[in-house]
mmCIF file of C-alpha atoms and ligand atoms in Angstrom:
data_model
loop_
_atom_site.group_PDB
_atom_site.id
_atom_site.type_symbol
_atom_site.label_atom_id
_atom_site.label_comp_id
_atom_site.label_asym_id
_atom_site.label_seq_id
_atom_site.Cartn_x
_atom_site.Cartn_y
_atom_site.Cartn_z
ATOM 1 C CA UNK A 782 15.967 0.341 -30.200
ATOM 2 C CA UNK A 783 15.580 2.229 -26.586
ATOM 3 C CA UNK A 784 17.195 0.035 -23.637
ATOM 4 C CA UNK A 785 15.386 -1.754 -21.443
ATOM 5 C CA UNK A 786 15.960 -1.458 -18.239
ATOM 6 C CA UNK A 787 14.729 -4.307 -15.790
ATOM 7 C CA UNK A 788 13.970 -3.962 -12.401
ATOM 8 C CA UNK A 789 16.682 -5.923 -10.993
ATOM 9 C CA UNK A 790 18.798 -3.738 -13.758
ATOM 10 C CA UNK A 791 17.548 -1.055 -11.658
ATOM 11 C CA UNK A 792 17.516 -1.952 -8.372
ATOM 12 C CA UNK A 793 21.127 -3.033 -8.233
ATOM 13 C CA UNK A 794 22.125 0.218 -9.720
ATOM 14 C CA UNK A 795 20.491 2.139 -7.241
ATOM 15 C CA UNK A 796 22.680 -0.168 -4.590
ATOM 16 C CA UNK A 797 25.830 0.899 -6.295
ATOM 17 C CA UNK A 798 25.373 4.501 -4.907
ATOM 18 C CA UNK A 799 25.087 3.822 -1.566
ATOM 19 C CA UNK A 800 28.539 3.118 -0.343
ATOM 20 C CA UNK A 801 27.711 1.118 2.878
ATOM 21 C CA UNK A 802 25.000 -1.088 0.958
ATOM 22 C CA UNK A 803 25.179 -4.542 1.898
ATOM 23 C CA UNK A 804 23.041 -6.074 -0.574
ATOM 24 C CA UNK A 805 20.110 -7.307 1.684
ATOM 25 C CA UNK A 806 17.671 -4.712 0.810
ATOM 26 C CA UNK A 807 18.440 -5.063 -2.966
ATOM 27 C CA UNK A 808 17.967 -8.698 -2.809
ATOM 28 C CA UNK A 809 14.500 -8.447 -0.778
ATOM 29 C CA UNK A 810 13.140 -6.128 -3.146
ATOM 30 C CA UNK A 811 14.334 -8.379 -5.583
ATOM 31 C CA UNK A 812 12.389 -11.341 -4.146
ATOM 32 C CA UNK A 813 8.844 -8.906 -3.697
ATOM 33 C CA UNK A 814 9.783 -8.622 -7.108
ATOM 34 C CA UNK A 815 9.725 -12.411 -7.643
ATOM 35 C CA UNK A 816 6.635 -13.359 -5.508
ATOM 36 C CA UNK A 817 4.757 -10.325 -7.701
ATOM 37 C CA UNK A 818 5.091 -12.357 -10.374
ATOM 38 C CA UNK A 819 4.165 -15.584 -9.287
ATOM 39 C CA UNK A 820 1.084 -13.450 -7.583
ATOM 40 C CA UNK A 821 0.103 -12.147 -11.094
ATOM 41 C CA UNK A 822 0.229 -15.403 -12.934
ATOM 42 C CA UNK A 823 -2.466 -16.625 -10.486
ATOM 43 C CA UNK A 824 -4.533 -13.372 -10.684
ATOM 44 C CA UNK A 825 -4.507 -13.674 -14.394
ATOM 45 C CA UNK A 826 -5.602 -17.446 -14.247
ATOM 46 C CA UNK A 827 -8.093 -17.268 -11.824
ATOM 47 C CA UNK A 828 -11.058 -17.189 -13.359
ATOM 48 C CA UNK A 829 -9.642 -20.746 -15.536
ATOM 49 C CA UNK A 830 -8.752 -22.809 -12.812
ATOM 50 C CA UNK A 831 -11.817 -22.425 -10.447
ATOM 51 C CA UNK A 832 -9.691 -20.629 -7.682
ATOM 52 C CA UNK A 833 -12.273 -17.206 -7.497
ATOM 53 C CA UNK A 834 -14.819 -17.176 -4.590
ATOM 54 C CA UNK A 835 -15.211 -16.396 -0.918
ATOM 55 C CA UNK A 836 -12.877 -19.234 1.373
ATOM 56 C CA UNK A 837 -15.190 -18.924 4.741
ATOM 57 C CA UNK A 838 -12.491 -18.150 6.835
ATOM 58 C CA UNK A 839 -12.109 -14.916 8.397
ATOM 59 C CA UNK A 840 -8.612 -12.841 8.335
ATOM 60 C CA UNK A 841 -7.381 -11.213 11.486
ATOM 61 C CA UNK A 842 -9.258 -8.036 11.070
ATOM 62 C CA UNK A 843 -12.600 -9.607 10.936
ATOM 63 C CA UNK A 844 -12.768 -10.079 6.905
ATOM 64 C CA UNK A 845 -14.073 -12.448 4.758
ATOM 65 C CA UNK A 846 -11.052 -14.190 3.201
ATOM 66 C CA UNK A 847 -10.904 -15.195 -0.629
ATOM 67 C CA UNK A 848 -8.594 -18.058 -2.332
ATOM 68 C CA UNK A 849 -6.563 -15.358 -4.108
ATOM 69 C CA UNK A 850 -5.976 -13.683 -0.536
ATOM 70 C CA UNK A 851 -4.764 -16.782 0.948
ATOM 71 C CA UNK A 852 -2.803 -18.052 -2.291
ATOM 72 C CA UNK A 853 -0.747 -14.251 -2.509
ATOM 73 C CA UNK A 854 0.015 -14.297 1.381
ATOM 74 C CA UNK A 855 1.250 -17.696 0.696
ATOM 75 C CA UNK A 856 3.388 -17.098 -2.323
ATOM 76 C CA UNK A 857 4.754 -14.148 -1.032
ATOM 77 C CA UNK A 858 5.877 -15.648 2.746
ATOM 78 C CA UNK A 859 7.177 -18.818 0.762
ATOM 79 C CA UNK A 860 9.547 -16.476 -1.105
ATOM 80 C CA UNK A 861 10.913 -14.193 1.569
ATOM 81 C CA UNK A 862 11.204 -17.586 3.655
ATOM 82 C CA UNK A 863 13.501 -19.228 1.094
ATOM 83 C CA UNK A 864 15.765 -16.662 0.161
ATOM 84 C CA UNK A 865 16.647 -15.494 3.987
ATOM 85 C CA UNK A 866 16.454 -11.639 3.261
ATOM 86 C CA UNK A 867 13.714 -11.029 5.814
ATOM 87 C CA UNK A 868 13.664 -11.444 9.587
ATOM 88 C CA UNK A 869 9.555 -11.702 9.905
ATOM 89 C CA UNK A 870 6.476 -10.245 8.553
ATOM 90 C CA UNK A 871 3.445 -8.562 9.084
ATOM 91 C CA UNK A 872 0.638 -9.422 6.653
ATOM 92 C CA UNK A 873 -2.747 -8.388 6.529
ATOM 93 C CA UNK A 874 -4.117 -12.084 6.522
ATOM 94 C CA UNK A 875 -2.037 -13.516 9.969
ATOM 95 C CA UNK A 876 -3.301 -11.927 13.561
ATOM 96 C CA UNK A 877 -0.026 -12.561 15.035
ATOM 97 C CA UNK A 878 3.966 -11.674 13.633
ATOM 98 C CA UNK A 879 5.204 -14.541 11.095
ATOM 99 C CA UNK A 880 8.916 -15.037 12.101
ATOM 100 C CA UNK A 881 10.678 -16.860 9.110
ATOM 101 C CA UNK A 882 13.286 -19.197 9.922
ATOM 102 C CA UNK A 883 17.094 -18.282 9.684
ATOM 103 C CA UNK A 884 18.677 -19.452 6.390
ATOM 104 C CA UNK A 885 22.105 -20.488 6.873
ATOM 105 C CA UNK A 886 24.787 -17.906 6.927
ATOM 106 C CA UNK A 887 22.469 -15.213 7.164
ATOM 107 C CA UNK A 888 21.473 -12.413 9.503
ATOM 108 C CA UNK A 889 18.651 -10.744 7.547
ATOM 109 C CA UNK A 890 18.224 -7.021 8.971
ATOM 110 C CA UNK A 891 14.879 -6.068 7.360
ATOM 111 C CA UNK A 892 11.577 -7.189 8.176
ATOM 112 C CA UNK A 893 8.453 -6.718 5.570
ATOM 113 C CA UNK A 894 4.590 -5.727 6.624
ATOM 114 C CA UNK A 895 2.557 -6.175 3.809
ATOM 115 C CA UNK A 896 -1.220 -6.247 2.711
ATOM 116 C CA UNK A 897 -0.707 -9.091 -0.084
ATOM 117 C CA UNK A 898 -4.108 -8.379 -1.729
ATOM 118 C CA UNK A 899 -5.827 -5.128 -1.871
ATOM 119 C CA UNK A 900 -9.049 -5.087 -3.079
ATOM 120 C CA UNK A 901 -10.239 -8.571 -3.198
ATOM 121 C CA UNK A 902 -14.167 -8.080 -3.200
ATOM 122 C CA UNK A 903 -13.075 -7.248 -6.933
ATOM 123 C CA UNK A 904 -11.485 -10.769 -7.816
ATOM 124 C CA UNK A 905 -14.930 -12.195 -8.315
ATOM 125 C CA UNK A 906 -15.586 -9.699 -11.065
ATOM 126 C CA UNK A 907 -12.517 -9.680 -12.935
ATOM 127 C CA UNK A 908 -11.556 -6.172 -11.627
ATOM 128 C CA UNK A 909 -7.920 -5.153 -10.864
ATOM 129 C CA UNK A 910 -6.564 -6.018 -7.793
ATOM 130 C CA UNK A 911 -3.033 -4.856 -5.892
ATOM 131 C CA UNK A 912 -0.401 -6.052 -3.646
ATOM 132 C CA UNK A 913 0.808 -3.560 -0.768
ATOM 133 C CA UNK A 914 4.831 -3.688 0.716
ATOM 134 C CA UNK A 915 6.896 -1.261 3.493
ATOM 135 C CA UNK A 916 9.945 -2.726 4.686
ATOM 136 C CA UNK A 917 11.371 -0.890 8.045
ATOM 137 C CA UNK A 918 14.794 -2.293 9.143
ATOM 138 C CA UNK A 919 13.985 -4.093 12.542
ATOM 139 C CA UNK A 920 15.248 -2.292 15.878
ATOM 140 C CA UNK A 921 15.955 -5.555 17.636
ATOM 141 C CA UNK A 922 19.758 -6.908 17.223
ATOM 142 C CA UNK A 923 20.073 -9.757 14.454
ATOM 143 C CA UNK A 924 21.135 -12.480 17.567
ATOM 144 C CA UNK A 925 18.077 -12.310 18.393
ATOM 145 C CA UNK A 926 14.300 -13.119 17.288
ATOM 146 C CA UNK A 927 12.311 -10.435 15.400
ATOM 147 C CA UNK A 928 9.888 -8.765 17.692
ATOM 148 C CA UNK A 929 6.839 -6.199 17.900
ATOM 149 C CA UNK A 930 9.633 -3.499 18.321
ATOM 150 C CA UNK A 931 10.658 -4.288 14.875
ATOM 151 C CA UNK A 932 6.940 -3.636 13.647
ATOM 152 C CA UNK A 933 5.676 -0.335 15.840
ATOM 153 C CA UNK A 934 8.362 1.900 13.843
ATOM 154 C CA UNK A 935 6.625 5.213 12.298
ATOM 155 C CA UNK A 936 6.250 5.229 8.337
ATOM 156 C CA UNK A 937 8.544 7.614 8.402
ATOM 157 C CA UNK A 938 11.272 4.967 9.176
ATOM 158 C CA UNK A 939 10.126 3.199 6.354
ATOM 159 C CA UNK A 940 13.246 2.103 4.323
ATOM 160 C CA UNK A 941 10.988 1.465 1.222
ATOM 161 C CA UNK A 942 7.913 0.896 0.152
ATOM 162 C CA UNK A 943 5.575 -0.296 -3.265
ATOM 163 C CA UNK A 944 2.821 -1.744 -4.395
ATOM 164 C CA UNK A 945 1.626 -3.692 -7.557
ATOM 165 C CA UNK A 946 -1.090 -3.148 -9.949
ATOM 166 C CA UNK A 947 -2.541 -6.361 -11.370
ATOM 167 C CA UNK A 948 -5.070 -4.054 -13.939
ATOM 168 C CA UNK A 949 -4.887 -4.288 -17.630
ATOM 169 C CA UNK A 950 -1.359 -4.253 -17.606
ATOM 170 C CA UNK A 951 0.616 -5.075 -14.783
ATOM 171 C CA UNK A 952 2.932 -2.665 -13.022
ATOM 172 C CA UNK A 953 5.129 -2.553 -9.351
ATOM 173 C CA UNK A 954 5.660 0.699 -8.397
ATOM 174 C CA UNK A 955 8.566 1.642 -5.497
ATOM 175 C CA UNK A 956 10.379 3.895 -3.447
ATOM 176 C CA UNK A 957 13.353 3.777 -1.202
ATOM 177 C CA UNK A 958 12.998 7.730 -0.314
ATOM 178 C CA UNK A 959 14.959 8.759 -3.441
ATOM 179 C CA UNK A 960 11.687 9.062 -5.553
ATOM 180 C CA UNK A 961 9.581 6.856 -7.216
ATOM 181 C CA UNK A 962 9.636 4.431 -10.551
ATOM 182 C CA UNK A 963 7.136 2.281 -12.160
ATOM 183 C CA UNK A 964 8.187 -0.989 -13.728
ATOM 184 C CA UNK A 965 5.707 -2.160 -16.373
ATOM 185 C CA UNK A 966 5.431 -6.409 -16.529
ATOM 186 C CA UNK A 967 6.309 -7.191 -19.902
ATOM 187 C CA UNK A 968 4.784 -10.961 -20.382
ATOM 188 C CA UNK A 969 6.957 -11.973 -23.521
ATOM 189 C CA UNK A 970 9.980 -11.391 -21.739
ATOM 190 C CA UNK A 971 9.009 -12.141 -17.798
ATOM 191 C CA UNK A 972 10.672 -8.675 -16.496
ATOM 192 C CA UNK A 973 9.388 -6.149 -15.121
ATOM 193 C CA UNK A 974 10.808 -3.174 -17.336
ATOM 194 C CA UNK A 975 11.199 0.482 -16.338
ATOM 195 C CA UNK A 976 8.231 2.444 -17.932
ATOM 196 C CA UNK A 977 7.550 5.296 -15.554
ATOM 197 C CA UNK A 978 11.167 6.824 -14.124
ATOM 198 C CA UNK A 979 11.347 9.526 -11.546
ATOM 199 C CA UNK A 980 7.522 9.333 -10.987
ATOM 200 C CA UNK A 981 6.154 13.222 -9.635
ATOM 201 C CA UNK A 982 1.839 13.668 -8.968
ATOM 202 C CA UNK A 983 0.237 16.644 -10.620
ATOM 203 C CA UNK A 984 -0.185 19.352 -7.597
ATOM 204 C CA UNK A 985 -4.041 19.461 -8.624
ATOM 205 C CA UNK A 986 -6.029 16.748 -10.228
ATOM 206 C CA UNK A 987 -9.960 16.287 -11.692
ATOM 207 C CA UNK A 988 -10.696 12.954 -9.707
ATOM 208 C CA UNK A 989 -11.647 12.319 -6.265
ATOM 209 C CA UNK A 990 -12.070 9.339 -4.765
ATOM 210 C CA UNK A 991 -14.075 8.211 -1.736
ATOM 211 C CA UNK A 992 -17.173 5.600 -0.752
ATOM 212 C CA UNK A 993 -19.927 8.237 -1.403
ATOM 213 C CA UNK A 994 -22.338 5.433 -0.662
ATOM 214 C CA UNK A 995 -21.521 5.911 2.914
ATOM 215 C CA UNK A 996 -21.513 10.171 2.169
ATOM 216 C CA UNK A 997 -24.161 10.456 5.574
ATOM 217 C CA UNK A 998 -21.842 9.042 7.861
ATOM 218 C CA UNK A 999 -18.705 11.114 7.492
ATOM 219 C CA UNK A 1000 -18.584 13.784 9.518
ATOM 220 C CA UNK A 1001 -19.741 17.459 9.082
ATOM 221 C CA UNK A 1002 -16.200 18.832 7.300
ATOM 222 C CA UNK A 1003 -15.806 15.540 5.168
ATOM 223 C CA UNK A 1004 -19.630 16.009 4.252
ATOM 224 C CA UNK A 1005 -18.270 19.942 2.865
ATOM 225 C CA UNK A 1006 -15.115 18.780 1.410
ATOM 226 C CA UNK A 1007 -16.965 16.291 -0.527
ATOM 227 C CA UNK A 1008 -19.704 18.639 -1.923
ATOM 228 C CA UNK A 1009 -17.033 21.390 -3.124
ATOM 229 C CA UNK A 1010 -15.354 18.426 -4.794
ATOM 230 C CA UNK A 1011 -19.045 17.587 -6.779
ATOM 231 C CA UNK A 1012 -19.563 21.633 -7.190
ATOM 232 C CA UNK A 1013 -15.779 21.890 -8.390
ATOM 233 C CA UNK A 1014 -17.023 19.257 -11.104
ATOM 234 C CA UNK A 1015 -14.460 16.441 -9.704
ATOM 235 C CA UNK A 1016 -15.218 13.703 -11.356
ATOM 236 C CA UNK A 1017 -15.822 10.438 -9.196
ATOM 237 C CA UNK A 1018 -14.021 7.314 -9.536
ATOM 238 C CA UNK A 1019 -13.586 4.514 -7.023
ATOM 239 C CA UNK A 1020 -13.044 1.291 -7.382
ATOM 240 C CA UNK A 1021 -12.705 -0.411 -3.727
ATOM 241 C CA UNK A 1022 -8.902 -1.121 -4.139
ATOM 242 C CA UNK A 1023 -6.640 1.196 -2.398
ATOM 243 C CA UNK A 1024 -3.818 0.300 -4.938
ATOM 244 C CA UNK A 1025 -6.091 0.999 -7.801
ATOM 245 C CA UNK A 1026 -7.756 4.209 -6.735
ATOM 246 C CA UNK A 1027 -4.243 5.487 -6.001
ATOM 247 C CA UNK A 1028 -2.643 4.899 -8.962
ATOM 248 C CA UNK A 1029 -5.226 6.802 -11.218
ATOM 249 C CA UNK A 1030 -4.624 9.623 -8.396
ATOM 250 C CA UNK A 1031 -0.899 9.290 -8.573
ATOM 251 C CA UNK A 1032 -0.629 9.835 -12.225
ATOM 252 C CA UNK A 1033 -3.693 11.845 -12.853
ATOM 253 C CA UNK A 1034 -3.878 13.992 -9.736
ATOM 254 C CA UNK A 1035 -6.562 13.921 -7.475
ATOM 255 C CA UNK A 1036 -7.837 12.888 -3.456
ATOM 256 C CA UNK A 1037 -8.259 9.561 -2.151
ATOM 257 C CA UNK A 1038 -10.336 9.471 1.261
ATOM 258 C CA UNK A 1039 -11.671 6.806 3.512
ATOM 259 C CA UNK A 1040 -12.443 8.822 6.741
ATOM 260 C CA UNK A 1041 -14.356 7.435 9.834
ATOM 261 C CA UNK A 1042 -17.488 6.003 9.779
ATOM 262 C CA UNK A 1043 -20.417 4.895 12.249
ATOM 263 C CA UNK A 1044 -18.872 1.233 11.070
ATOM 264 C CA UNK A 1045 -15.344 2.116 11.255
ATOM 265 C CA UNK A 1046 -14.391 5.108 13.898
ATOM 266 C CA UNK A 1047 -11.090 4.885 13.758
ATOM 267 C CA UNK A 1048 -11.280 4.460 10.243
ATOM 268 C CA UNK A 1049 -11.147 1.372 8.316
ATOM 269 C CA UNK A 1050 -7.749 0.917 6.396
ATOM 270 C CA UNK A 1051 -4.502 -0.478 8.236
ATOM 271 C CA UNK A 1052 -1.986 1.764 9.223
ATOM 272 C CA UNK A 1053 0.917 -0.753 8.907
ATOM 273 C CA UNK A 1054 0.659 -2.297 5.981
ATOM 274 C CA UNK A 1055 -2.014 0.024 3.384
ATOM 275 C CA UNK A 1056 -2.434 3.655 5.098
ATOM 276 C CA UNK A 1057 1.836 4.086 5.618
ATOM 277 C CA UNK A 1058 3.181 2.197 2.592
ATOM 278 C CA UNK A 1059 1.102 4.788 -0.061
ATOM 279 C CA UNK A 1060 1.773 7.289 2.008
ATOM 280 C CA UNK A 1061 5.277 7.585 1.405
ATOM 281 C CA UNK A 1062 4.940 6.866 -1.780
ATOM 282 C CA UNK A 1063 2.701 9.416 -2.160
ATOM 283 C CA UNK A 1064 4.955 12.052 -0.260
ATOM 284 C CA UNK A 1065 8.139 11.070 -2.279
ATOM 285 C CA UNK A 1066 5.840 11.860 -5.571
ATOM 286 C CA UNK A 1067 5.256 15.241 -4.089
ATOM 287 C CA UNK A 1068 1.900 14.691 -2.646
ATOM 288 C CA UNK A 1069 0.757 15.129 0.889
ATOM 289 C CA UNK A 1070 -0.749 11.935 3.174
ATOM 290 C CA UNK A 1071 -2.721 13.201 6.310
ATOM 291 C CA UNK A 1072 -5.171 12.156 8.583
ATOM 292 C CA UNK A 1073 -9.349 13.456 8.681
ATOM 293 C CA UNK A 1074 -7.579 15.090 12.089
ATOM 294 C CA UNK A 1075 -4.982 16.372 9.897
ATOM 295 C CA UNK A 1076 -1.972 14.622 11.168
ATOM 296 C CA UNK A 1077 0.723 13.462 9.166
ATOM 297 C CA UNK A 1078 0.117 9.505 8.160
ATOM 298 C CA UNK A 1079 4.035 9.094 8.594
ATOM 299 C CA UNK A 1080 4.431 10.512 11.631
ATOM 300 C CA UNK A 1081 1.460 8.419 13.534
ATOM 301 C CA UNK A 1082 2.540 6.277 16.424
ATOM 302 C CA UNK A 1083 2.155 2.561 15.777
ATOM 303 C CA UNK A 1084 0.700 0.421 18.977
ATOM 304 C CA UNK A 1085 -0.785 -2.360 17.322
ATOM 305 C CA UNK A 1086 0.365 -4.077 14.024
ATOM 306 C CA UNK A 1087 -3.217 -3.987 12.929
ATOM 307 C CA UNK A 1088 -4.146 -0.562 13.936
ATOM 308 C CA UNK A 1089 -6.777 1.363 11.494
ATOM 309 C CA UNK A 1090 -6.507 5.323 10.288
ATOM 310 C CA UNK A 1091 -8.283 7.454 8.728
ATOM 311 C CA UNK A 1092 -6.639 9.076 5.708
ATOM 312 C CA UNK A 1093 -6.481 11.378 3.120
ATOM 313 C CA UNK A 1094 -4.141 11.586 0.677
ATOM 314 C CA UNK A 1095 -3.296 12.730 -3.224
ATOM 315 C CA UNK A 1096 -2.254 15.904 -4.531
ATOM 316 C CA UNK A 1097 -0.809 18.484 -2.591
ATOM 317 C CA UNK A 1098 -3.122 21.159 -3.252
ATOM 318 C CA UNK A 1099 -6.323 19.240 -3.165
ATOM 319 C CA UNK A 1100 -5.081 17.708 0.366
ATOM 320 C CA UNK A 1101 -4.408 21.272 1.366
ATOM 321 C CA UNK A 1102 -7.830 22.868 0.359
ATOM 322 C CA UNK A 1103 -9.745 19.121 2.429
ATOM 323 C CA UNK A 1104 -7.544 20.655 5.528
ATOM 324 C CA UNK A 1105 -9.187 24.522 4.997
ATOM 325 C CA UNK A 1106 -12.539 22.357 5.233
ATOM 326 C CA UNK A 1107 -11.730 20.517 7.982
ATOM 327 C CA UNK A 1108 -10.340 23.607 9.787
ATOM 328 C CA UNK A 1109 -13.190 25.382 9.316
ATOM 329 C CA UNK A 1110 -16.286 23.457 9.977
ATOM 330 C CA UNK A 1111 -15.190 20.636 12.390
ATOM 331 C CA UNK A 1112 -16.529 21.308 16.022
ATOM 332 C CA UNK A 1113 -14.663 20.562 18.936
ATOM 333 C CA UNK A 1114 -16.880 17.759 19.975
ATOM 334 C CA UNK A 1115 -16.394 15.879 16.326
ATOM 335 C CA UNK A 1116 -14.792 12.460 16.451
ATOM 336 C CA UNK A 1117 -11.269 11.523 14.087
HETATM 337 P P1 AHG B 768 -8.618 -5.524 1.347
HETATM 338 O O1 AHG B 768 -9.201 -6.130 0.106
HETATM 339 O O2 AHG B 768 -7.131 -5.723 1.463
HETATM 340 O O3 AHG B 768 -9.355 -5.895 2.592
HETATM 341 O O4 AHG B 768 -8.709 -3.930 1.202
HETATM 342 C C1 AHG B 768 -9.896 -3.312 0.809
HETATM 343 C C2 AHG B 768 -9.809 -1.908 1.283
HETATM 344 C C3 AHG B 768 -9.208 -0.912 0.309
HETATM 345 O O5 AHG B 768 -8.436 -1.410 -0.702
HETATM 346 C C4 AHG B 768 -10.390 -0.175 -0.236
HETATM 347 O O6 AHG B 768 -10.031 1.143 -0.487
HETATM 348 C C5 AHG B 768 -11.429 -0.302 0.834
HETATM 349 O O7 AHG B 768 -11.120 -1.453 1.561
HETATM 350 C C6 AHG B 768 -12.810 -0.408 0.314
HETATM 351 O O8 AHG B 768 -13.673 -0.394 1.380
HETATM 352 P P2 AHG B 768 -15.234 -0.051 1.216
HETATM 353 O O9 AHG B 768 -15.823 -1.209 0.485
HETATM 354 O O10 AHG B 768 -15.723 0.090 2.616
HETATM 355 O O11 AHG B 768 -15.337 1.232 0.442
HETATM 356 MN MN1 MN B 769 -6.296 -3.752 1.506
HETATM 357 MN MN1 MN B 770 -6.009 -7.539 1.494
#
């Protein structure tokens, strides 16, 4: 019989090689790992125990929240609170920075931003949802109480980042800039068990994926891009969850866009917490992450924890050929 190896297996091995380790990042990922869990029991019962459906309450980016939202965000704080690991978090659901209280004896050097469910217009219809994490270690000293400085870092400081697939099976994929690994949830046994090691995208891919619906509002280049993808016989596949889209592009090869609409200018995805996390998971799979301006996702300057981007990202040739298009037919007078 093959070993298993188990995420915390994992995770702690991966500590061993870095000499100056202390043990606080292993045990944070440790507790994401945790809260995942407790996240996907719920997602898996919902539809039993009457918990699907629209709250009424709006999040702080002008949303309507549902149960599942609330419940994950929840879960999630309640864990990183307990175990002391994290200073504060940023989370798609709270306008303002959660700062979690010290437990005793510790000086937790990592803080967490987080979109704790991606995709919930799907709940309602029993289609996969996902659960975005970056961790950045904070800038401010450990005396003192977490801070905004802690959250405006670049995702290029990210320290590590993931995200969790609650689909037909469910799987929490990571990086901590050493490549990435997919841990498949095995239900008999509770774990989360290695399935997909040293995880590297296909440099081209037959999928794109983007809101057509809203194909009149991008802009001039996007409006090209997307027609060479239908004449290159791409096929189409989008679900409305970042986290699922991604993963079929991830493994499969392929584009995911959401550029700037009438709606949303400055694009509609959060740069914290959903546009910088994939993105370096993305890059440390060997794609490319990039703006509808063509900047570099990681290298964007944070000023507001719940700043918007556009974005394009996937496979590094397909992201190449979007920035030919965009280099050729934007105008100088075209917005993002
Ligand atoms: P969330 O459920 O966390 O608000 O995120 C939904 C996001 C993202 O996952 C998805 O790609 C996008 O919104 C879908 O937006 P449209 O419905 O505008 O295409
Ligand atoms: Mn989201
Ligand atoms: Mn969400």
């Amino acid at each position: 019989m093959k070993k298993i190896t188990t995420l915390d297996e994992f995770i702690i091995k991966s500590q061993k090689s870095y000499n100056d380790a202390t043990g606080q990042l292993t045990r944070l990922l440790r507790d994401i790992g945790i809260a995942s869990k407790i996240i996907n029991r719920e997602v898996n019962m919902a539809g039993l125990v009457n918990i699907l459906g629209v709250h009424g309450d709006e999040n702080a980016s002008g949303d309507k929240v549902q149960k599942l939202d609330i419940f994950a965000n929840e879960r999630m704080i309640d864990c990183l609170q307990n175990s002391g690991e994290c200073a504060a978090i940023v989370s798609e659901e709270n306008k303002e920075i959660i700062i979690l209280d010290k437990v005793k004896g510790k000086d937790p050097q990592y803080v967490l931003v987080m979109d704790p469910l991606d995709g919930s217009s799907n709940i309602d219809v029993n289609v996969s949802v996902g659960t975005i994490f970056g961790i950045y270690k904070r800038k401010s000293n450990v005396s003192q109480d977490p801070g905004k400085e802690d959250f405006l870092q670049k995702g290029a400081d990210l320290v590590a980042s993931g995200y969790v697939l609650y689909g037909t099976s469910t799987i929490l994929v990571y990086t901590t800039g050493n490549g990435v690994n997919g841990f498949t949830l095995d239900p008999s046994l509770g774990e989360f068990c290695l399935s997909h090691p040293d995880i590297k995208m296909p440099d081209r891919g037959n999928y794109y994926s983007v809101n057509q619906g809203y194909y009149l509002k991008f802009d001039v280049e996007i409006r090209r891009f997307i027609d060479q993808c239908n004449d290159d016989n791409l096929r189409l596949r989008y679900i409305g969850s970042m986290v699922s889209d991604l993963h079929r592009i991830l493994f499969q090869g392929g584009i995911f866009l959401y550029p700037n609409t009438r709606k949303y200018p400055h694009g509609k995805l959060r740069l914290l917490y959903e546009c910088n996390p994939m993105a370096m998971i993305i890059e440390q799979a060997g794609g490319i992450a990039i703006t509808c301006k063509l900047d570099r996702v990681l290298e964007l300057d944070v000023h507001d924890i719940h700043q918007r981007s556009t974005i394009a990202l996937g496979s590094a040739a397909m992201v190449d050929d979007m920035k030919a298009f965009v280099a050729r037919y934007s105008s100088p007078s075209t917005s993002f």
